[in-house]
Amino acid sequence: EAQVTQNPRYLITVTGKKLTVTCSQNMNHEYMSWYRQDPGLGLRQIYYSMNVEVTDKGDVPEGYKVSRKEKRNFPLILESPSPNQTSLYFCASSFRGPGQGSVSGYTFGSGTRLTVV
Amino acid sequence: DQQVKQNSPSLSVQEGRISILNCDYTNSMFDYFLWYKKYPAEGPTFLISISSIKDKNEDGRFTVFLNKSAKHLSLHIVPSQPGDSAVYFCAASGFYGSSNTGKLIFGQGTTLQVKP
């Protein structure tokens, strides 16, 4: 089954304790991206990757890191989480990225609800 | 600055009637617009898209209209069904080489409730 898999689904952590949220897709998609969803703000893009070893900042990258060492995986790293990073996080992938021609839609993972206390 | 705006946080319609969800954008360099539907505890799912060279795209009960001069798009659902109750997000992407290359920019979302 074609899908984007995020882990964990739920995570409660303490301020300053490094964590990684994993994202994996099995569709051989070139483009992957991370979003956070907050009430009243919709989905805001954190980082994206157009291909392996090619990553760039989205609109809210502060406090986050990513890596794209292989096509299928795009982990989101919070080096020193803070309470304002409490949010619902989504990973997404697509065959082509925005601005690369026809956009057929993006496949999203089921989300990771992160609470930082 | 919010480049894509959905000014109605919620909408309630009766089953069988038309649902109209609206979205405004500010950047004339957007070339594709998409609508996503999201149920609780699930990720958003792609619904329908439209290129900036078109003004209408239809897929079954769903039609998206684009008015470039007004920088406005709308999603029409006819007839509305209780299973359509969800949060709807519009999103926009920019031309390759623009400052928004690689970015898919979402609105705040509109919660649609279809009453039986």
XYZ file of N, CA and C in Angstrom:
699
model
N 0.835 -1.193 0.000
C 0.000 0.000 0.000
C 0.870 1.244 0.000
N 0.570 2.167 -0.920
C 1.313 3.422 -1.006
C 0.989 4.288 0.207
N 2.021 4.690 0.925
C 1.727 5.472 2.117
C 2.943 6.240 2.611
N 2.636 7.213 3.474
C 3.652 7.952 4.212
C 3.482 7.561 5.685
N 4.550 7.078 6.272
C 4.487 6.566 7.645
C 5.285 7.464 8.576
N 4.599 7.956 9.590
C 5.249 8.786 10.603
C 5.278 8.038 11.927
N 6.366 8.228 12.647
C 6.452 7.667 13.998
C 7.221 8.619 14.904
N 6.782 8.740 16.172
C 5.592 8.109 16.742
C 4.320 8.883 16.407
N 3.161 8.361 16.746
C 1.906 9.064 16.559
C 1.686 10.092 17.671
N 2.128 9.754 18.854
C 1.987 10.652 19.998
C 3.306 10.673 20.765
N 3.666 11.859 21.252
C 4.915 11.983 22.000
C 4.792 13.131 22.987
N 5.098 12.811 24.251
C 5.203 13.837 25.287
C 6.645 13.856 25.739
N 7.247 15.034 25.736
C 8.645 15.136 26.113
C 8.853 16.377 26.975
N 10.066 16.507 27.474
C 10.381 17.652 28.317
C 11.251 18.639 27.555
N 11.190 19.867 27.966
C 11.971 20.925 27.326
C 13.451 20.561 27.290
N 14.044 20.716 26.102
C 15.479 20.515 25.951
C 15.935 19.112 25.618
N 15.039 18.154 25.638
C 15.432 16.768 25.349
C 15.279 16.484 23.855
N 16.397 16.269 23.203
C 16.404 16.066 21.752
C 15.488 14.929 21.332
N 14.773 15.147 20.229
C 13.912 14.083 19.721
C 13.904 14.099 18.199
N 13.545 12.956 17.647
C 13.432 12.807 16.195
C 12.087 12.189 15.862
N 11.399 12.774 14.910
C 10.167 12.205 14.366
C 10.513 11.653 12.988
N 10.251 10.390 12.798
C 10.637 9.776 11.531
C 9.509 9.865 10.513
N 9.885 9.886 9.247
C 8.941 9.898 8.130
C 9.518 9.044 7.017
N 8.706 8.134 6.515
C 9.156 7.256 5.456
C 8.047 7.099 4.425
N 8.418 7.130 3.139
C 7.424 6.914 2.077
C 7.920 5.802 1.155
N 6.929 5.055 0.619
C 7.268 3.891 -0.208
C 6.859 4.079 -1.665
N 6.766 5.345 -2.091
C 6.272 5.633 -3.426
C 7.360 6.162 -4.362
N 8.586 6.134 -3.914
C 9.712 6.648 -4.702
C 9.540 8.126 -5.062
N 8.895 8.866 -4.164
C 8.677 10.292 -4.394
C 9.963 11.074 -4.192
N 10.152 12.082 -5.051
C 11.333 12.931 -4.918
C 11.137 13.997 -3.846
N 9.924 14.503 -3.742
C 9.658 15.651 -2.885
C 9.079 15.196 -1.557
N 9.621 15.742 -0.477
C 9.068 15.490 0.858
C 9.062 16.786 1.649
N 8.153 16.864 2.608
C 7.999 18.119 3.335
C 7.427 17.862 4.714
N 7.719 18.756 5.652
C 7.150 18.714 6.991
C 6.292 19.949 7.225
N 5.140 19.731 7.906
C 4.234 20.813 8.252
C 3.869 20.684 9.731
N 3.503 21.801 10.303
C 2.884 21.765 11.608
C 1.514 22.426 11.523
N 0.570 21.862 12.261
C -0.791 22.400 12.261
C -1.103 22.954 13.631
N -1.500 24.207 13.672
C -1.863 24.874 14.920
C -3.209 25.552 14.745
N -4.004 25.606 15.797
C -5.348 26.204 15.700
C -5.295 27.625 15.164
N -6.138 27.899 14.168
C -6.226 29.238 13.602
C -5.121 29.592 12.629
N -4.122 28.724 12.516
C -2.977 29.019 11.642
C -2.878 28.052 10.465
N -3.684 27.016 10.459
C -3.635 26.061 9.368
C -2.365 25.244 9.388
N -1.928 24.854 8.209
C -0.712 24.063 8.061
C 0.422 24.980 7.611
N 1.492 24.980 8.354
C 2.638 25.815 8.001
C 3.854 24.930 7.719
N 4.537 25.268 6.640
C 5.634 24.432 6.183
C 6.898 24.710 6.989
N 7.535 23.632 7.448
C 8.740 23.756 8.271
C 9.985 23.642 7.404
N 10.136 22.521 6.728
C 11.233 22.256 5.810
C 10.692 21.421 4.665
N 11.400 21.463 3.550
C 11.066 20.599 2.437
C 12.348 20.104 1.772
N 12.185 19.068 0.967
C 13.315 18.493 0.259
C 12.886 18.145 -1.158
N 13.587 18.695 -2.127
C 13.249 18.435 -3.524
C 13.829 17.111 -4.001
N 14.860 16.627 -3.311
C 15.461 15.343 -3.673
C 16.511 14.997 -2.621
N 17.164 13.873 -2.794
C 18.188 13.435 -1.837
C 19.259 14.508 -1.705
N 19.615 14.801 -0.458
C 20.647 15.787 -0.121
C 20.282 17.212 -0.513
N 19.010 17.460 -0.869
C 18.568 18.813 -1.217
C 17.436 19.194 -0.276
N 17.720 20.071 0.674
C 16.696 20.504 1.626
C 16.676 22.023 1.696
N 15.541 22.570 2.096
C 15.445 24.022 2.215
C 14.379 24.378 3.241
N 14.480 25.608 3.728
C 13.575 26.064 4.775
C 12.207 26.396 4.213
N 11.191 26.094 5.021
C 9.855 26.554 4.726
C 9.596 27.868 5.437
N 8.395 28.061 5.918
C 8.039 29.332 6.538
C 8.346 29.397 8.033
N 8.439 28.241 8.695
C 8.689 28.241 10.145
C 9.784 27.241 10.506
N 11.019 27.443 10.053
C 12.078 26.454 10.276
C 12.797 26.551 11.618
N 12.580 27.632 12.352
C 13.367 27.850 13.573
C 13.135 26.738 14.581
N 14.230 26.180 15.083
C 14.164 25.139 16.105
C 14.088 23.728 15.548
N 14.124 23.614 14.236
C 14.017 22.302 13.583
C 15.210 22.046 12.675
N 15.509 20.766 12.491
C 16.497 20.340 11.501
C 15.926 19.162 10.743
N 16.407 18.966 9.525
C 16.013 17.813 8.728
C 17.243 17.265 8.027
N 17.088 16.059 7.498
C 18.124 15.480 6.649
C 17.451 14.607 5.609
N 18.081 14.462 4.460
C 17.532 13.600 3.397
C 18.702 12.818 2.807
N 19.095 11.801 3.518
C 20.236 10.982 3.092
C 19.812 9.918 2.087
N 18.570 9.549 2.119
C 18.046 8.582 1.159
C 16.645 9.029 0.773
N 16.201 8.530 -0.370
C 14.964 9.058 -0.953
C 13.748 8.824 -0.069
N 13.665 7.674 0.573
C 12.431 7.311 1.262
C 12.266 7.963 2.627
N 13.344 8.432 3.243
C 13.256 8.919 4.620
C 13.542 10.410 4.751
N 12.786 11.063 5.630
C 12.951 12.502 5.831
C 12.649 12.806 7.306
N 13.587 12.538 8.203
C 13.331 12.750 9.632
C 13.337 14.216 10.019
N 12.516 14.541 10.999
C 12.448 15.893 11.571
C 13.090 15.839 12.952
N 14.073 16.692 13.167
C 14.854 16.676 14.402
C 14.616 17.961 15.181
N 14.287 17.795 16.457
C 14.178 18.936 17.361
C 15.331 18.801 18.347
N 16.356 19.616 18.178
C 17.565 19.500 18.987
C 17.300 19.853 20.451
N 16.517 20.893 20.667
C 16.213 21.333 22.023
C 14.767 21.814 22.058
N 13.830 20.876 22.155
C 12.412 21.238 22.064
C 11.988 22.250 23.133
N 11.066 23.114 22.732
C 10.497 24.075 23.669
C 8.982 23.977 23.608
N 8.284 24.471 24.636
C 6.816 24.349 24.663
C 6.120 24.937 23.433
N 6.701 25.952 22.795
C 6.031 26.517 21.611
C 6.137 25.603 20.385
N 6.807 24.478 20.531
C 6.834 23.484 19.472
C 5.800 22.382 19.705
N 4.998 22.551 20.733
C 3.851 21.668 20.931
C 2.899 21.881 19.773
N 2.626 20.817 19.020
C 1.836 20.971 17.802
C 1.523 19.602 17.223
N 0.756 19.624 16.136
C 0.475 18.427 15.356
C 1.318 18.511 14.088
N 2.149 17.511 13.864
C 3.102 17.537 12.762
C 2.707 16.536 11.683
N 2.850 16.981 10.437
C 2.555 16.120 9.298
C 3.724 16.100 8.335
N 4.014 14.893 7.846
C 4.979 14.715 6.778
C 4.194 14.464 5.493
N 4.707 14.943 4.377
C 4.030 14.765 3.105
C 5.051 14.466 2.020
N 4.610 13.782 0.972
C 5.503 13.519 -0.150
C 4.731 13.594 -1.453
N 5.465 13.821 -2.544
C 4.856 13.796 -3.859
C 5.914 13.476 -4.902
N 5.450 13.084 -6.075
C 6.393 12.728 -7.135
C 7.215 13.950 -7.537
N 6.504 15.066 -7.741
C 7.201 16.310 -8.060
C 6.877 17.342 -7.002
N 7.753 18.313 -6.844
C 7.523 19.355 -5.867
C 6.779 20.531 -6.454
N 6.307 21.419 -5.603
C 5.639 22.633 -6.071
C 6.542 23.418 -7.001
N 5.983 23.933 -8.085
C 6.780 24.711 -9.026
C 7.491 23.866 -10.051
N 7.272 22.538 -10.035
C 7.948 21.684 -11.008
C 6.975 21.158 -12.046
N 5.914 21.872 -12.256
C 4.963 21.444 -13.265
C 3.677 20.965 -12.642
N 3.052 19.996 -13.253
C 1.747 19.523 -12.799
C 1.796 19.051 -11.357
N 0.870 19.516 -10.602
C 0.809 19.148 -9.195
C -0.404 18.253 -8.999
N -0.182 17.002 -8.737
C -1.304 16.063 -8.630
C -1.748 15.852 -7.200
N -1.061 16.452 -6.285
C -1.466 16.262 -4.894
C -0.341 15.657 -4.090
N -0.444 15.781 -2.827
C 0.567 15.328 -1.909
C -0.042 14.283 -0.987
N 0.736 13.254 -0.687
C 0.287 12.224 0.240
C 0.813 12.575 1.616
N -0.095 12.652 2.580
C 0.277 13.014 3.938
C 0.305 11.791 4.841
N 1.171 11.855 5.835
C 1.140 10.868 6.897
C -0.030 11.144 7.836
N -0.197 10.282 8.831
C -1.329 10.403 9.750
C -1.107 11.412 10.863
N 0.107 11.918 10.973
C 0.373 12.965 11.944
C 1.073 12.469 13.197
N 1.801 13.378 13.827
C 2.455 13.129 15.114
C 2.064 14.266 16.042
N 1.390 13.910 17.124
C 1.009 14.944 18.089
C 2.093 15.034 19.144
N 2.789 16.165 19.163
C 3.909 16.381 20.073
C 3.528 17.367 21.157
N 3.806 16.995 22.387
C 3.619 17.896 23.527
C 4.952 18.065 24.222
N 5.366 19.317 24.391
C 6.623 19.617 25.084
C 6.272 20.333 26.386
N 6.671 19.733 27.498
C 6.313 20.313 28.807
C 7.561 20.872 29.501
N 3.061 37.255 7.036
C 1.924 37.671 6.239
C 1.293 36.441 5.593
N 0.001 36.276 5.798
C -0.690 35.090 5.308
C -0.955 35.260 3.818
N -0.338 34.426 2.992
C -0.513 34.551 1.545
C -1.777 33.854 1.063
N -2.258 32.888 1.831
C -3.474 32.160 1.480
C -4.400 32.239 2.686
N -5.608 32.743 2.451
C -6.524 32.973 3.567
C -7.872 32.319 3.347
N -8.343 31.666 4.380
C -9.707 31.164 4.405
C -10.390 31.896 5.541
N -11.228 32.848 5.198
C -11.758 33.768 6.198
C -12.931 33.215 6.998
N -13.500 32.098 6.541
C -14.609 31.500 7.278
C -14.107 30.289 8.034
N -14.039 30.355 9.358
C -13.542 29.198 10.119
C -14.488 28.004 10.050
N -15.790 28.272 9.845
C -16.728 27.165 9.843
C -17.895 27.461 8.910
N -18.553 26.365 8.493
C -19.702 26.450 7.596
C -20.606 25.269 7.911
N -21.907 25.546 7.975
C -22.870 24.489 8.245
C -23.928 24.501 7.149
N -24.176 23.336 6.534
C -25.178 23.249 5.468
C -26.028 22.004 5.683
N -27.170 21.997 5.037
C -28.075 20.856 5.133
C -27.695 19.834 4.063
N -27.871 18.580 4.402
C -27.614 17.505 3.444
C -28.387 17.753 2.153
N -27.699 17.538 1.017
C -28.349 17.715 -0.274
C -28.193 19.104 -0.867
N -27.844 20.081 -0.019
C -27.666 21.446 -0.523
C -26.228 21.636 -0.979
N -25.942 22.829 -1.494
C -24.595 23.135 -1.963
C -23.747 23.685 -0.826
N -22.502 23.242 -0.763
C -21.515 23.833 0.153
C -20.537 24.643 -0.694
N -20.268 25.859 -0.271
C -19.310 26.712 -0.972
C -18.245 27.165 0.014
N -17.024 26.736 -0.239
C -15.911 27.121 0.615
C -15.012 28.075 -0.159
N -14.595 29.133 0.494
C -13.861 30.192 -0.179
C -12.424 30.317 0.286
N -11.605 30.847 -0.611
C -10.180 30.994 -0.322
C -9.656 32.196 -1.103
N -8.893 33.041 -0.467
C -8.285 34.201 -1.121
C -6.771 34.106 -1.027
N -6.099 34.640 -2.039
C -4.635 34.625 -1.996
C -4.107 35.984 -2.424
N -2.868 36.238 -2.070
C -2.317 37.565 -2.334
C -1.230 37.556 -3.403
N -0.627 36.406 -3.673
C 0.529 36.348 -4.551
C 0.120 35.933 -5.965
N 0.292 36.813 -6.923
C -0.109 36.516 -8.307
C 0.839 35.509 -8.977
N 1.924 35.131 -8.298
C 2.863 34.161 -8.858
C 2.474 32.713 -8.546
N 1.380 32.493 -7.860
C 0.930 31.123 -7.629
C 0.428 30.533 -8.943
N 0.801 29.270 -9.221
C 0.365 28.677 -10.486
C -0.517 27.453 -10.324
N -0.583 26.901 -9.134
C -1.469 25.754 -8.885
C -2.146 25.947 -7.549
N -3.401 25.539 -7.522
C -4.179 25.638 -6.298
C -4.811 24.273 -6.013
N -4.816 23.898 -4.751
C -5.308 22.581 -4.379
C -6.250 22.699 -3.199
N -7.143 21.746 -3.095
C -8.001 21.611 -1.922
C -7.737 20.258 -1.274
N -7.670 20.287 0.056
C -7.485 19.083 0.846
C -8.607 18.974 1.856
N -8.933 17.730 2.166
C -9.934 17.451 3.188
C -9.241 16.737 4.336
N -9.635 17.081 5.559
C -8.994 16.445 6.710
C -10.029 16.032 7.735
N -10.014 14.724 8.048
C -10.826 14.203 9.135
C -9.986 14.199 10.418
N -10.634 14.227 11.577
C -9.890 14.163 12.839
C -9.011 12.925 12.906
N -7.844 13.067 13.470
C -6.890 11.969 13.693
C -6.365 11.363 12.392
N -6.530 12.071 11.273
C -5.968 11.612 10.011
C -5.198 12.744 9.357
N -4.322 12.378 8.415
C -3.651 13.407 7.645
C -4.571 13.956 6.567
N -4.259 15.152 6.041
C -5.064 15.704 4.945
C -5.011 14.796 3.724
N -6.107 14.732 2.992
C -6.146 13.966 1.750
C -6.484 14.899 0.593
N -5.818 14.692 -0.514
C -5.991 15.524 -1.693
C -7.397 15.359 -2.256
N -7.997 16.487 -2.626
C -9.370 16.459 -3.128
C -9.410 16.828 -4.609
N -8.952 18.014 -4.928
C -9.037 18.512 -6.292
C -8.049 19.661 -6.450
N -7.597 19.884 -7.686
C -6.652 20.977 -7.924
C -7.056 21.729 -9.183
N -6.440 22.896 -9.370
C -6.681 23.673 -10.572
C -5.419 24.447 -10.930
N -5.124 24.472 -12.205
C -3.993 25.245 -12.704
C -4.426 26.689 -12.917
N -3.469 27.599 -12.854
C -3.796 29.016 -13.024
C -4.225 29.352 -14.451
N -4.030 28.422 -15.384
C -4.459 28.697 -16.761
C -5.932 28.326 -16.970
N -6.556 27.741 -15.964
C -7.967 27.375 -16.052
C -8.787 28.218 -15.086
N -10.090 28.217 -15.282
C -10.949 28.899 -14.316
C -11.944 27.949 -13.655
N -11.920 26.689 -14.079
C -12.843 25.729 -13.479
C -12.292 24.321 -13.653
N -12.464 23.513 -12.607
C -12.137 22.096 -12.710
C -13.171 21.312 -11.921
N -13.649 20.233 -12.524
C -14.749 19.495 -11.934
C -14.368 18.038 -11.745
N -14.766 17.474 -10.617
C -14.525 16.058 -10.352
C -15.690 15.533 -9.531
N -16.645 14.943 -10.222
C -17.812 14.412 -9.525
C -18.611 15.511 -8.851
N -18.792 15.385 -7.554
C -19.575 16.389 -6.802
C -18.775 17.649 -6.482
N -17.496 17.626 -6.780
C -16.605 18.723 -6.389
C -16.191 19.552 -7.607
N -16.326 20.861 -7.479
C -15.895 21.780 -8.530
C -15.101 22.906 -7.889
N -13.978 23.216 -8.475
C -13.195 24.347 -7.989
C -13.227 25.434 -9.065
N -13.479 26.655 -8.620
C -13.506 27.824 -9.493
C -12.353 28.748 -9.117
N -11.701 29.292 -10.149
C -10.590 30.212 -9.911
C -10.873 31.541 -10.588
N -10.812 32.607 -9.840
C -10.966 33.960 -10.361
C -9.648 34.685 -10.130
N -8.812 34.709 -11.173
C -7.455 35.246 -11.002
C -7.467 36.750 -10.763
N -8.375 37.445 -11.395
C -8.390 38.901 -11.225
C -8.727 39.271 -9.793
N -9.566 38.464 -9.163
C -9.941 38.722 -7.768
C -9.036 37.979 -6.795
N -8.142 37.141 -7.312
C -7.289 36.292 -6.484
C -8.138 35.489 -5.491
N -9.079 34.793 -6.059
C -10.069 34.088 -5.236
C -10.371 32.734 -5.855
N -10.452 31.711 -5.008
C -10.930 30.428 -5.501
C -11.982 29.901 -4.538
N -12.838 29.050 -5.082
C -13.888 28.475 -4.261
C -14.057 27.003 -4.600
N -14.510 26.264 -3.623
C -14.814 24.844 -3.784
C -16.309 24.670 -3.591
N -16.959 24.085 -4.593
C -18.386 23.805 -4.511
C -18.592 22.309 -4.358
N -19.415 21.935 -3.411
C -19.754 20.526 -3.211
C -21.259 20.397 -3.392
N -21.639 19.634 -4.431
C -23.062 19.474 -4.729
C -23.358 18.030 -5.140
N -24.307 17.326 -4.519
C -24.948 17.733 -3.271
C -24.064 17.402 -2.069
N -24.210 18.132 -1.018
C -23.424 17.870 0.190
C -23.960 16.637 0.913
N -23.039 15.879 1.497
C -23.401 14.657 2.217
C -22.789 14.713 3.619
N -23.398 14.041 4.586
C -22.847 14.064 5.953
C -21.381 13.622 6.010
N -20.986 12.702 5.141
C -19.589 12.245 5.088
C -18.621 13.302 4.618
N -19.146 14.412 4.103
C -18.276 15.521 3.688
C -17.858 16.377 4.879
N -18.449 16.147 6.024
C -18.107 16.929 7.219
C -16.639 16.699 7.570
N -15.859 17.766 7.519
C -14.405 17.673 7.711
C -13.854 19.095 7.705
N -12.556 19.194 7.894
C -11.876 20.479 7.720
C -11.318 20.522 6.303
N -11.560 21.626 5.607
C -11.092 21.785 4.239
C -10.017 22.872 4.193
N -8.894 22.504 3.582
C -7.793 23.445 3.430
C -7.595 23.750 1.956
N -7.422 25.023 1.622
C -6.929 25.348 0.292
C -5.424 25.566 0.394
N -4.736 25.340 -0.717
C -3.282 25.479 -0.741
C -2.861 26.006 -2.107
N -1.691 26.643 -2.146
C -1.198 27.218 -3.395
C 0.284 26.950 -3.537
N 0.723 26.785 -4.790
C 2.153 26.628 -5.058
C 2.578 27.609 -6.139
N 3.835 27.978 -6.110
C 4.332 29.024 -6.996
C 5.031 28.488 -8.226
N 5.255 29.375 -9.172
C 5.993 29.023 -10.379
C 7.419 28.616 -10.028
N 7.987 27.711 -10.821
C 9.362 27.298 -10.624
C 10.269 28.508 -10.785
N 11.181 28.668 -9.843
C 12.088 29.806 -9.896
C 11.587 30.999 -9.120
N 10.345 30.950 -8.693
C 9.827 32.041 -7.874
C 10.301 31.846 -6.431
N 10.023 32.828 -5.627
C 10.463 32.746 -4.230
C 9.739 31.640 -3.483
N 8.661 31.137 -4.068
C 7.892 30.094 -3.388
C 8.133 28.703 -3.964
N 9.150 28.524 -4.798
C 9.451 27.201 -5.337
C 9.688 26.223 -4.189
N 9.030 25.067 -4.278
C 9.203 24.066 -3.230
C 8.226 24.217 -2.093
N 7.511 25.338 -2.067
C 6.601 25.574 -0.942
C 5.164 25.354 -1.366
N 4.449 24.665 -0.545
C 3.004 24.530 -0.695
C 2.402 25.265 0.488
N 1.681 26.351 0.190
C 1.215 27.248 1.244
C -0.265 27.036 1.479
N -0.605 26.762 2.737
C -1.972 26.430 3.100
C -2.690 27.604 3.748
N -4.014 27.588 3.605
C -4.858 28.492 4.364
C -5.121 27.918 5.752
N -5.934 28.640 6.529
C -6.171 28.254 7.923
C -7.156 27.110 8.067
N -7.909 26.837 7.015
C -8.888 25.768 7.072
C -10.289 26.260 7.390
N -11.292 25.554 6.847
C -12.706 25.801 7.136
C -13.338 24.486 7.547
N -13.991 24.481 8.698
C -14.666 23.272 9.170
C -16.072 23.231 8.594
N -16.347 22.221 7.800
C -17.660 22.045 7.183
C -18.461 21.010 7.963
N -19.673 21.377 8.312
C -20.589 20.432 8.937
C -21.805 20.287 8.041
N -22.065 19.057 7.615
C -23.243 18.785 6.793
C -24.253 18.053 7.665
N -25.393 18.682 7.861
C -26.405 18.135 8.765
C -27.373 17.235 8.006
N -27.674 16.056 8.566
C -28.602 15.123 7.892
C -30.009 15.703 7.841
